[in-house]
Short mmCIF file of C-alpha atoms and ligand atoms in Angstrom, two decimals:
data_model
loop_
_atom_site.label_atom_id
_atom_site.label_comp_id
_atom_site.label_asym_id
_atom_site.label_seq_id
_atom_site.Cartn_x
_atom_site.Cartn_y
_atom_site.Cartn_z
CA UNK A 529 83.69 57.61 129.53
CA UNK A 530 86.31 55.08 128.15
CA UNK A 531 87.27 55.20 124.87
CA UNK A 532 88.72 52.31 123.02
CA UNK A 533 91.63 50.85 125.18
CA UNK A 534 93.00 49.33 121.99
CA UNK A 535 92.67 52.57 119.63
CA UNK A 536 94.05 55.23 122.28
CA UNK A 537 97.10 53.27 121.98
CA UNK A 538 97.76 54.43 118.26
CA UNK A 539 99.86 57.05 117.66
CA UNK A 540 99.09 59.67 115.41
CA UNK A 541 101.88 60.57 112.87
CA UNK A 542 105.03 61.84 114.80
CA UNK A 543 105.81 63.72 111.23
CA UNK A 544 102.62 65.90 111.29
CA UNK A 545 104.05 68.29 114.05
CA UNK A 546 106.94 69.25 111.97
CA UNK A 547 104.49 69.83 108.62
CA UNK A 548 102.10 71.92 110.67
CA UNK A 549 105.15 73.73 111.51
CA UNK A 550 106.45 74.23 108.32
CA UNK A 551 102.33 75.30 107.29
CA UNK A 552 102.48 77.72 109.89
CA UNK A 553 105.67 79.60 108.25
CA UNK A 554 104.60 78.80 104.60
CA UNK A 555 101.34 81.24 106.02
CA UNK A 556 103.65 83.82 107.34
CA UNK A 557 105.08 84.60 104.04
CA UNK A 558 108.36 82.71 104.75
CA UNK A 559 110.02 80.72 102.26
CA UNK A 560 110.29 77.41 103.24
CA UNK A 561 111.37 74.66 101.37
CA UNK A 562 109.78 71.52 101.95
CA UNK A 563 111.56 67.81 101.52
CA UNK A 564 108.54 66.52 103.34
CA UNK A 565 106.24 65.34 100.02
CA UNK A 566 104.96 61.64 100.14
CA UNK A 567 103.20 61.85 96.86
CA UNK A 568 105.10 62.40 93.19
CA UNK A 569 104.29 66.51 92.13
CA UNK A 570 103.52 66.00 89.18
CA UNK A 571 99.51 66.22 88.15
CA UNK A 572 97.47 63.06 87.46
CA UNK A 573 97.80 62.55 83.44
CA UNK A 574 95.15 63.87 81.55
CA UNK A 575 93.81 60.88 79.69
CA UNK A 576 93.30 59.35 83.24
CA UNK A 577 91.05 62.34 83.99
CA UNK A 578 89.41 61.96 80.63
CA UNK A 579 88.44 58.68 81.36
CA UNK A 580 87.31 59.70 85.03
CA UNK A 581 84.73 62.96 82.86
CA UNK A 582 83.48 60.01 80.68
CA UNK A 583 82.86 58.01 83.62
CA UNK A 584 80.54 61.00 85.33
CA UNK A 585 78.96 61.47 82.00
CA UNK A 586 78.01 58.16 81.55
CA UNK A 587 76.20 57.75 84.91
CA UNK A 588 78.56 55.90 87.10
CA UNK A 589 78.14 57.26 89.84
CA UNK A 590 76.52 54.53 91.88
CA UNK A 591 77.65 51.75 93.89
CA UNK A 592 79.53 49.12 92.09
CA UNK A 593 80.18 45.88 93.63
CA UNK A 594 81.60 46.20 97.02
CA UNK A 595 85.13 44.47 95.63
CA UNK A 596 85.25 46.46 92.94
CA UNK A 597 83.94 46.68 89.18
CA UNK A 598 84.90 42.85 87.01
CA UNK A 599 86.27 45.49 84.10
CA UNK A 600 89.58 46.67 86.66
CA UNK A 601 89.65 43.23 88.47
CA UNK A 602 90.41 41.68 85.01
CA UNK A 603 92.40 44.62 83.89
CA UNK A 604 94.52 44.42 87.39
CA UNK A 605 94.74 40.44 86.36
CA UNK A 606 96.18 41.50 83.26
CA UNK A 607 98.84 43.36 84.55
CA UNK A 608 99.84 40.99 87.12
CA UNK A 609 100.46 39.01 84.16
CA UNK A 610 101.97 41.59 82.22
CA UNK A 611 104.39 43.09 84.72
CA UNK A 612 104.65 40.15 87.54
CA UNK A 613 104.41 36.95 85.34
CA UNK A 614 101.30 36.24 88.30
CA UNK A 615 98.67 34.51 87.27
CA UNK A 616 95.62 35.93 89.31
CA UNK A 617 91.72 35.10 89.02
CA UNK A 618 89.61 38.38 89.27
CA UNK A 619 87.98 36.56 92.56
CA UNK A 620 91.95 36.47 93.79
CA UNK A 621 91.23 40.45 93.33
CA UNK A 622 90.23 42.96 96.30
CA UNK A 623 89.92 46.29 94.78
CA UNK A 624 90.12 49.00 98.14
CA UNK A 625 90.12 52.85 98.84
CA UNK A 626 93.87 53.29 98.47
CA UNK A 627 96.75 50.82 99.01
CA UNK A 628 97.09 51.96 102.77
CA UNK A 629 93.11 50.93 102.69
CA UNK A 630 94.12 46.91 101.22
CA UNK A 631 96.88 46.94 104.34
CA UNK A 632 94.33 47.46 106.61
CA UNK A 633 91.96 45.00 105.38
CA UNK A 634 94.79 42.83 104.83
CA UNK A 635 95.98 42.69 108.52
CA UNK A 636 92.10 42.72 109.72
CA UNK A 637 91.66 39.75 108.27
CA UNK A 638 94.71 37.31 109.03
CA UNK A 639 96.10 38.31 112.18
CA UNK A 640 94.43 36.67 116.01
CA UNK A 641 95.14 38.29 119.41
CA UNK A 642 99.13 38.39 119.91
CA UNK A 643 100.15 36.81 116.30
CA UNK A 644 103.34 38.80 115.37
CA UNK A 645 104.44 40.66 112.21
CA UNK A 646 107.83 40.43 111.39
CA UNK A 647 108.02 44.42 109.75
CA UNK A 648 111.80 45.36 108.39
CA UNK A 649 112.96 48.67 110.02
CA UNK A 650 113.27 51.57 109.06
CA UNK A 651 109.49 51.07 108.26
CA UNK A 652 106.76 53.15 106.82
CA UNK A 653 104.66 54.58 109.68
CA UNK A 654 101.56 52.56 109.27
CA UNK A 655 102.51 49.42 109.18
CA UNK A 656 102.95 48.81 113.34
CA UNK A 657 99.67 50.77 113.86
CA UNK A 658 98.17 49.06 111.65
CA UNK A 659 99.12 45.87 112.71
CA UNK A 660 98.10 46.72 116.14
CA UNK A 661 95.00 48.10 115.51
CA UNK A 662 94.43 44.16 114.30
CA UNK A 663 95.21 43.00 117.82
CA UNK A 664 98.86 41.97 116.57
CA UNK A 665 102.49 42.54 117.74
CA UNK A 666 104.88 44.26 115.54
CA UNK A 667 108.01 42.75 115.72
CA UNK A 668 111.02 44.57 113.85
CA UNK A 669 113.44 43.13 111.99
CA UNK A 670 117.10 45.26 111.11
CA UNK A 671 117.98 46.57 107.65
CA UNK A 672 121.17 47.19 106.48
CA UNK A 673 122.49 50.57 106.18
CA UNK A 674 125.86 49.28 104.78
CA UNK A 675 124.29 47.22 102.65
CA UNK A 676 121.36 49.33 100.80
CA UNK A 677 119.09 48.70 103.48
CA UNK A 678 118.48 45.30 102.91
CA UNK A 679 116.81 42.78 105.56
CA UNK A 680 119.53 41.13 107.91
CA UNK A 681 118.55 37.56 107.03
CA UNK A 682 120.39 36.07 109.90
CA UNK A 683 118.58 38.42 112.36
CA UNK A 684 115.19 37.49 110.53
CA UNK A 685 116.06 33.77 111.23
CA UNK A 686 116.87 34.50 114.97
CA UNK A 687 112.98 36.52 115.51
CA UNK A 688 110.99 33.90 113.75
CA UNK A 689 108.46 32.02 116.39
CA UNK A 690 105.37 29.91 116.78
CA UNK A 691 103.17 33.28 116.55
CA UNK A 692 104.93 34.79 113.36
CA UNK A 693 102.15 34.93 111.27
CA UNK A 694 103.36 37.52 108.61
CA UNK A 695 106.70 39.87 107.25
CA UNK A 696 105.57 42.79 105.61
CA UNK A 697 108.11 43.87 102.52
CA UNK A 698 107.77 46.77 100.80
CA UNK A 699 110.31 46.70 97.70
CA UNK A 700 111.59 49.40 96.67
CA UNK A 701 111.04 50.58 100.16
CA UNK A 702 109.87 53.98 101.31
CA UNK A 703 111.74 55.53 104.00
CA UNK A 704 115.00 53.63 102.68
CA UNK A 705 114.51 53.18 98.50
CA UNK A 706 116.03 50.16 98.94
CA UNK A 707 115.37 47.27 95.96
CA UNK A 708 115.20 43.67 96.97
CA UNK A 709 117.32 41.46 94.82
CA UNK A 710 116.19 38.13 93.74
CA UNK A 711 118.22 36.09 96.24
CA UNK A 712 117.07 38.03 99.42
CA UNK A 713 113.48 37.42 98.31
CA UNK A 714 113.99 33.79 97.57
CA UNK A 715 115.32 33.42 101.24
CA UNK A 716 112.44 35.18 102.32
CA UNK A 717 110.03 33.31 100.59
CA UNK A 718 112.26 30.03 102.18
CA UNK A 719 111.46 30.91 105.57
CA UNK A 720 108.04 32.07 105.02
CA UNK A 721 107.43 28.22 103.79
CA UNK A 722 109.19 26.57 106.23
CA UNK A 723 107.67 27.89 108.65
CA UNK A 724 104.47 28.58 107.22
CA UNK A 725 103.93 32.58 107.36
CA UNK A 726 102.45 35.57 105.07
CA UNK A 727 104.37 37.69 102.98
CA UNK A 728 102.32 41.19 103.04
CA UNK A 729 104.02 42.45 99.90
CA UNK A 730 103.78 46.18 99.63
CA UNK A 731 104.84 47.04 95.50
CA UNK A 732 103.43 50.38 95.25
CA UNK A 733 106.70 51.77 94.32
CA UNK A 734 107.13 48.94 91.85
CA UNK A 735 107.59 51.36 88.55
CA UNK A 736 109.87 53.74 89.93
CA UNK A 737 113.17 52.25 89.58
CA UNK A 738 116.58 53.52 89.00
CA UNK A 739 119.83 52.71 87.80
CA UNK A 740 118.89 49.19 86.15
CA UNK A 741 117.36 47.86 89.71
CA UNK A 742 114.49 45.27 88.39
CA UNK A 743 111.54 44.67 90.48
CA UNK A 744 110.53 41.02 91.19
CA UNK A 745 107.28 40.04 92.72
CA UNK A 746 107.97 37.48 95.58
CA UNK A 747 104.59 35.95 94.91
CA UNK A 748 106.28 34.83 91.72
CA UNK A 749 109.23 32.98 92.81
CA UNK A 750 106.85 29.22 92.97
CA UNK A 751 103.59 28.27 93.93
CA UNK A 752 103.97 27.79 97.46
CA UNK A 753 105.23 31.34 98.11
CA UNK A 754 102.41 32.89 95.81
CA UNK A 755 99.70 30.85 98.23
CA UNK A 756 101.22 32.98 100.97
CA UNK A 757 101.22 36.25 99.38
CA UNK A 758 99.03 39.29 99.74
CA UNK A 759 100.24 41.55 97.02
CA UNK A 760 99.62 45.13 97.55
CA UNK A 761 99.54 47.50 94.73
CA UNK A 762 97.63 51.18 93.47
CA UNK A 763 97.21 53.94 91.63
CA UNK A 764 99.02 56.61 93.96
CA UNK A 765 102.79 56.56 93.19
CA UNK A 766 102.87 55.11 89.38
CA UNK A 767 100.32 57.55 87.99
CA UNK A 768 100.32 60.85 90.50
CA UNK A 769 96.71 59.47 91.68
CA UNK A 770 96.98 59.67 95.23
CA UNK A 771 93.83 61.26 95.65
CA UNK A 772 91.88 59.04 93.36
CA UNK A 773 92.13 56.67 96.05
CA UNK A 774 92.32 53.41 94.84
CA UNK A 775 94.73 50.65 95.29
CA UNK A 776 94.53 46.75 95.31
CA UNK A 777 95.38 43.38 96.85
CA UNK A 778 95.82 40.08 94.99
CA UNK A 779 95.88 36.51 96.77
CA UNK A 780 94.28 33.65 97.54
CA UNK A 781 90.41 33.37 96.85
CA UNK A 782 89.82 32.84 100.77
CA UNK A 783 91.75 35.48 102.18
CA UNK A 784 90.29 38.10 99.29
CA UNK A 785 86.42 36.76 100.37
CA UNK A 786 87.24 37.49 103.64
CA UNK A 787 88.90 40.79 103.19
CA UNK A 788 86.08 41.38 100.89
CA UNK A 789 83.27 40.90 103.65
CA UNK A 790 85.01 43.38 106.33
CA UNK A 791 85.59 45.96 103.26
CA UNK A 792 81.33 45.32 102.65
CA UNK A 793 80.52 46.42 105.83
CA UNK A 794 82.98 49.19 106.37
CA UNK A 795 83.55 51.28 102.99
CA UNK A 796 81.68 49.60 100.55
CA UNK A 797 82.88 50.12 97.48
CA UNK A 798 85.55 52.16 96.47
CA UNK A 799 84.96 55.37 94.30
CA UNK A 800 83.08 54.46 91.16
CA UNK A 801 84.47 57.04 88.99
CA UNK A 802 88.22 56.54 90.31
CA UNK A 803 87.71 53.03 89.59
CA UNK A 804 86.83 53.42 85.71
CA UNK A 805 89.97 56.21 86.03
CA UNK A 806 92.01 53.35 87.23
CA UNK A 807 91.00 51.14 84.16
CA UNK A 808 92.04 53.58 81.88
CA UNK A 809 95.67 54.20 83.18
CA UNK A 810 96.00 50.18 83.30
CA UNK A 811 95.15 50.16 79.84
CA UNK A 812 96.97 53.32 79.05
CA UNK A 813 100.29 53.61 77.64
CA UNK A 814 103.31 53.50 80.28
CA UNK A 815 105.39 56.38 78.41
CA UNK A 816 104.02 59.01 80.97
CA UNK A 817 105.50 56.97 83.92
CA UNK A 818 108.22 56.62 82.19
CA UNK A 819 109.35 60.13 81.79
CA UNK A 820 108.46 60.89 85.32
CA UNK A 821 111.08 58.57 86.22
CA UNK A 822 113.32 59.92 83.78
CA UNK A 823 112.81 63.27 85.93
CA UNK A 824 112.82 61.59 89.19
CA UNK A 825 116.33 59.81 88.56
CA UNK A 826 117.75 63.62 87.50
CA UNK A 827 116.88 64.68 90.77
CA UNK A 828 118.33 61.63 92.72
CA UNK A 829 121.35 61.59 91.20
CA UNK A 830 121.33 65.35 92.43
CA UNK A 831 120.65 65.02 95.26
CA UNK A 832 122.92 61.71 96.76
CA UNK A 833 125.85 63.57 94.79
CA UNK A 834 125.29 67.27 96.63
CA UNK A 835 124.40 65.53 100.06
CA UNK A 836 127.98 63.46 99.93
CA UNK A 837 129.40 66.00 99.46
CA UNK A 838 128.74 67.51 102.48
CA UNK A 839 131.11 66.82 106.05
CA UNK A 840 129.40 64.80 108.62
CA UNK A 841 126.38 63.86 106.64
CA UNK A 842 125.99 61.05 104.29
CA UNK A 843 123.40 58.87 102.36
CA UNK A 844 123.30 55.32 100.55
CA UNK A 845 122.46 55.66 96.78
CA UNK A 846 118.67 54.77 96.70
CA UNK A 847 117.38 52.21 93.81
CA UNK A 848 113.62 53.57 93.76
CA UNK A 849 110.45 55.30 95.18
CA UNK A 850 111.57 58.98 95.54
CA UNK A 851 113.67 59.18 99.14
CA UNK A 852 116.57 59.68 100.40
CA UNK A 853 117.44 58.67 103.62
CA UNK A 854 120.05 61.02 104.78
CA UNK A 855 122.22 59.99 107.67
CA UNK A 856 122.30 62.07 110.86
CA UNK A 857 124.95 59.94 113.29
CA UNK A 858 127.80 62.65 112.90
CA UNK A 859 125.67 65.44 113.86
CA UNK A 860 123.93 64.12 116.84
CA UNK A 861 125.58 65.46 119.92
CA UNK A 862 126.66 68.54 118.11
CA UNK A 863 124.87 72.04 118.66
CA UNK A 864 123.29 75.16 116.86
CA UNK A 865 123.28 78.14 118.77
CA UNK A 866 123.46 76.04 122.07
CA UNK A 867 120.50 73.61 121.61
CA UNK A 868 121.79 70.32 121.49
CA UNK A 869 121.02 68.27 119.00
CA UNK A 870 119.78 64.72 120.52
CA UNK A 871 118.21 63.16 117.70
CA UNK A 872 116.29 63.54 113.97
CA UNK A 873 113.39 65.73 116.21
CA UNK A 874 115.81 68.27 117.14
CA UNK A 875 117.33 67.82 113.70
CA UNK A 876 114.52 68.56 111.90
CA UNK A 877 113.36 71.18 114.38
CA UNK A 878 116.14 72.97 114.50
CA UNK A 879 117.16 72.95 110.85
CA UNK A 880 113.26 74.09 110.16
CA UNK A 881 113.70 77.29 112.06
CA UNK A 882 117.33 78.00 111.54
CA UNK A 883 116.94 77.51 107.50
CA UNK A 884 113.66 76.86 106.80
CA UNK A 885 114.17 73.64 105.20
CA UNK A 886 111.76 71.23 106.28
CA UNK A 887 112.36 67.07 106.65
CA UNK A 888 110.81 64.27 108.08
CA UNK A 889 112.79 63.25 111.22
CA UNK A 890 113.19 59.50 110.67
CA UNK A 891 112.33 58.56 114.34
CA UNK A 892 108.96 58.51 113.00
CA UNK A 893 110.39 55.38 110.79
CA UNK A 894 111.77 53.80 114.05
CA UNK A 895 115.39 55.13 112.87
CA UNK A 896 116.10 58.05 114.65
CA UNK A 897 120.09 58.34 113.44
CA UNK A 898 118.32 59.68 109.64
CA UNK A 899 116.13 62.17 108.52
CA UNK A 900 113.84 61.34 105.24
CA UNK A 901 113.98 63.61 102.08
CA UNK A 902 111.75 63.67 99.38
CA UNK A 903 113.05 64.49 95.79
CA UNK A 904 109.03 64.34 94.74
CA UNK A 905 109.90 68.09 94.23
CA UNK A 906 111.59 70.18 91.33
CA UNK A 907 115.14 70.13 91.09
CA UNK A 908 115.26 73.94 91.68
CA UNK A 909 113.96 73.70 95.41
CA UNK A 910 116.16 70.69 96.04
CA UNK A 911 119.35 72.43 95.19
CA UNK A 912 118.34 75.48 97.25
CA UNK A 913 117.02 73.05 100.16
CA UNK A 914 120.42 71.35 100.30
CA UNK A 915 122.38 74.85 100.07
CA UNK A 916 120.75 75.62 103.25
CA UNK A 917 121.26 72.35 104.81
CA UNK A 918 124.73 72.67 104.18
CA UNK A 919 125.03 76.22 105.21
CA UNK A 920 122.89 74.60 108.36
CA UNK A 921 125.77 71.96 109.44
CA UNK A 922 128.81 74.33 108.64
CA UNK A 923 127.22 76.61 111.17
CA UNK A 924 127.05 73.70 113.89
CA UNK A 925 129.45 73.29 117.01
C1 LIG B 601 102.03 55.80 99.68
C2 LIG B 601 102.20 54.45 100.27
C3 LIG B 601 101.13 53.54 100.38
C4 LIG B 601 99.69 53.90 100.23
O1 LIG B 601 99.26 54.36 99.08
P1 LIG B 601 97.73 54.67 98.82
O2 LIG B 601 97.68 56.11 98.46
O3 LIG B 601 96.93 54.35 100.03
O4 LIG B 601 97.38 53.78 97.69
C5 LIG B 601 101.38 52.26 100.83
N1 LIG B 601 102.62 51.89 101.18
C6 LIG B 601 103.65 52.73 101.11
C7 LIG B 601 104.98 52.25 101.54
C8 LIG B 601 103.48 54.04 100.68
O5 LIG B 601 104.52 54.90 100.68
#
């Protein structure tokens, strides 16, 4: 029987065959170090899961309004204000089952048969399928290696058409940890006007920042951007919450009511107890991100110093998330032990079993001259991973 022409088209993630991989050794008793992480590794703080006990022992654990309890709406209006200088409504609010889970609403309910989304490259992996699996085109748009993998605003000016409907940017950016600056985002926000598109605004990575890079929220540059702004935010990356599962989108009252409807008949609600969680670390002090950043930074600095100063391979100096995107060109072509190395597959293949060092190989970000590393891991396994990458590329011809 035929399945869904439309779904069989999505791919699944290109990066999972290279973690089952590394899984498989890891079971084996083999010491593999692992630059893989997508998540911070450090645990959720404990007031959070307080809050989330309380929340059991209280008895809320039924369904809550499909959009999400009023208490987090207004809480998640507060710190728009706080934070973003955005004033939001709590109707402006969707509350959803993860950031990833807002995306998906987000591009369910704007995007029509062939409308195009303008999504910078290198991108994170769910944006095209996601876009697609909403009947609309991806269309990429270069970043800037030279340049801290910023947009290419003249290119962006050249892909703009009649069917643009949207540019997703996610500042700072995961694969790249890029930061957009204030005048890249006002240009943005320029052509979005003129020719009257959506900004999909991905900040999940707003609060980890590094060497003085400020986040600014593009929906608060004037009021006609902010009308054509879906602001994405969550839990995951700010408070170690990934699994919690909740994350949010703020715009205008008649996209949210429509988002709102597909999220009623889909999911319902998300998870009652990781919403009052979620209300809690809004309300909560922001010292514990703060010294997770403080930890995260250590290990950046670490890292981009150790991995310049190794021949052939090279990365920019990232301004936030918790990535590295470490540049491949000089090796490509080379070999190890006669298997040529065509691109970041091989790379990442080869490096896996010849070191046991395991990285994401960034053709899965549509940049297949990089590999990704994660420093969401302690500083102890990152110097030992990049000993053995450097032992790795000393050893190729
Ligand atoms: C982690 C991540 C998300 C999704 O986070 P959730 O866990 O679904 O809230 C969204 N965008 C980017 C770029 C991410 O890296």
């Amino acid at each position: 029987m035929e399945l869904s022409r439309k779904h069989l088209d999505i791919t699944a993630s290109l990066t999972l065959e290279i973690d089952a991989k590394a899984k498989k050794m890891r079971a084996h008793g083999i010491d593999v170090i692992g630059f893989g992480a997508g998540e911070p590794d450090f645990d959720t703080p404990s007031f959070i899961i307080e809050a989330a006990k309380e929340a059991l022992d209280k008895g809320y654990t039924k369904y809550t309004p499909s959009s999400g309890i009023m208490e987090l709406k207004e809480a998640i209006c507060e710190k728009l204000k706080r934070d973003n200088n955005l004033d939001y409504e709590p109707n402006e609010i969707l509350i959803s089952n993860g950031a990833k889970h807002s995306l998906y609403n987000i591009f369910q309910a704007i995007l029509n048969p062939g409308d195009e989304v303008i999504i910078p490259s290198p991108y994170w992996v769910s944006y095209p399928e996601m876009v697609k699996m909403a009947d609309g085109v991806p269309v990429y748009v270069n970043t800037l290696d030279d340049h801290g993998f910023c947009i290419d605003l003249e290119h962006l000016k050249n892909i703009i058409t009649k069917k643009t409907k949207a540019i997703v940017i996610n500042s700072p950016n995961n694969p790249c940890g890029s930061v957009y600056d204030k005048k890249q985002l006002e240009t943005i926000a320029q052509l979005a006007v003129e020719h009257d598109f959506f900004v999909v605004s991905d900040e999940i990575y707003e609060e980890l920042l590094y060497d003085g890079a400020e986040h600014i929220s593009i929906a608060s540059l004037n009021p006609e951007i902010k009308e054509r702004t879906l602001l994405v935010n969550g839990m995951s990356k700010a408070y170690a919450m990934t699994g919690w599962r909740i994350g949010y989108t703020a715009g205008k009252r008649e996209i949210i009511s429509v988002m709102s409807n597909i999220q009623s008949h889909s999911t319902s609600n998300p998870n009652s107890i990781a919403q009052y969680a979620s209300l809690a670390a809004l309300k909560g002090s922001k010292d514990i991100i703060k010294s997770m950043v403080c930890k995260f930074d250590e290990r950046r600095k670490f890292m981009v110093d150790k991995i310049n100063s190794i021949d052939m391979i090279s990365c920019t100096r990232p301004q936030g998330a918790f990535y590295v995107m470490l540049n491949i060109k000089n090796v490509i072509g080379k070999t190890y032990n006669d298997r040529i190395i065509k691109g970041s597959l091989d790379f990442a293949d080869v490096l896996l079993e010849a070191q046991n060092v395991a990285v994401v190989p960034g053709i899965a970000f549509g940049a297949d001259e990089y590999v990704r590393l994660s420093y969401a891991t302690s500083k102890e396994n990152i110097e030992k991973g990049l000993n053995r990458i450097e032992k790795f590329i000393k050893e190729l011809n």
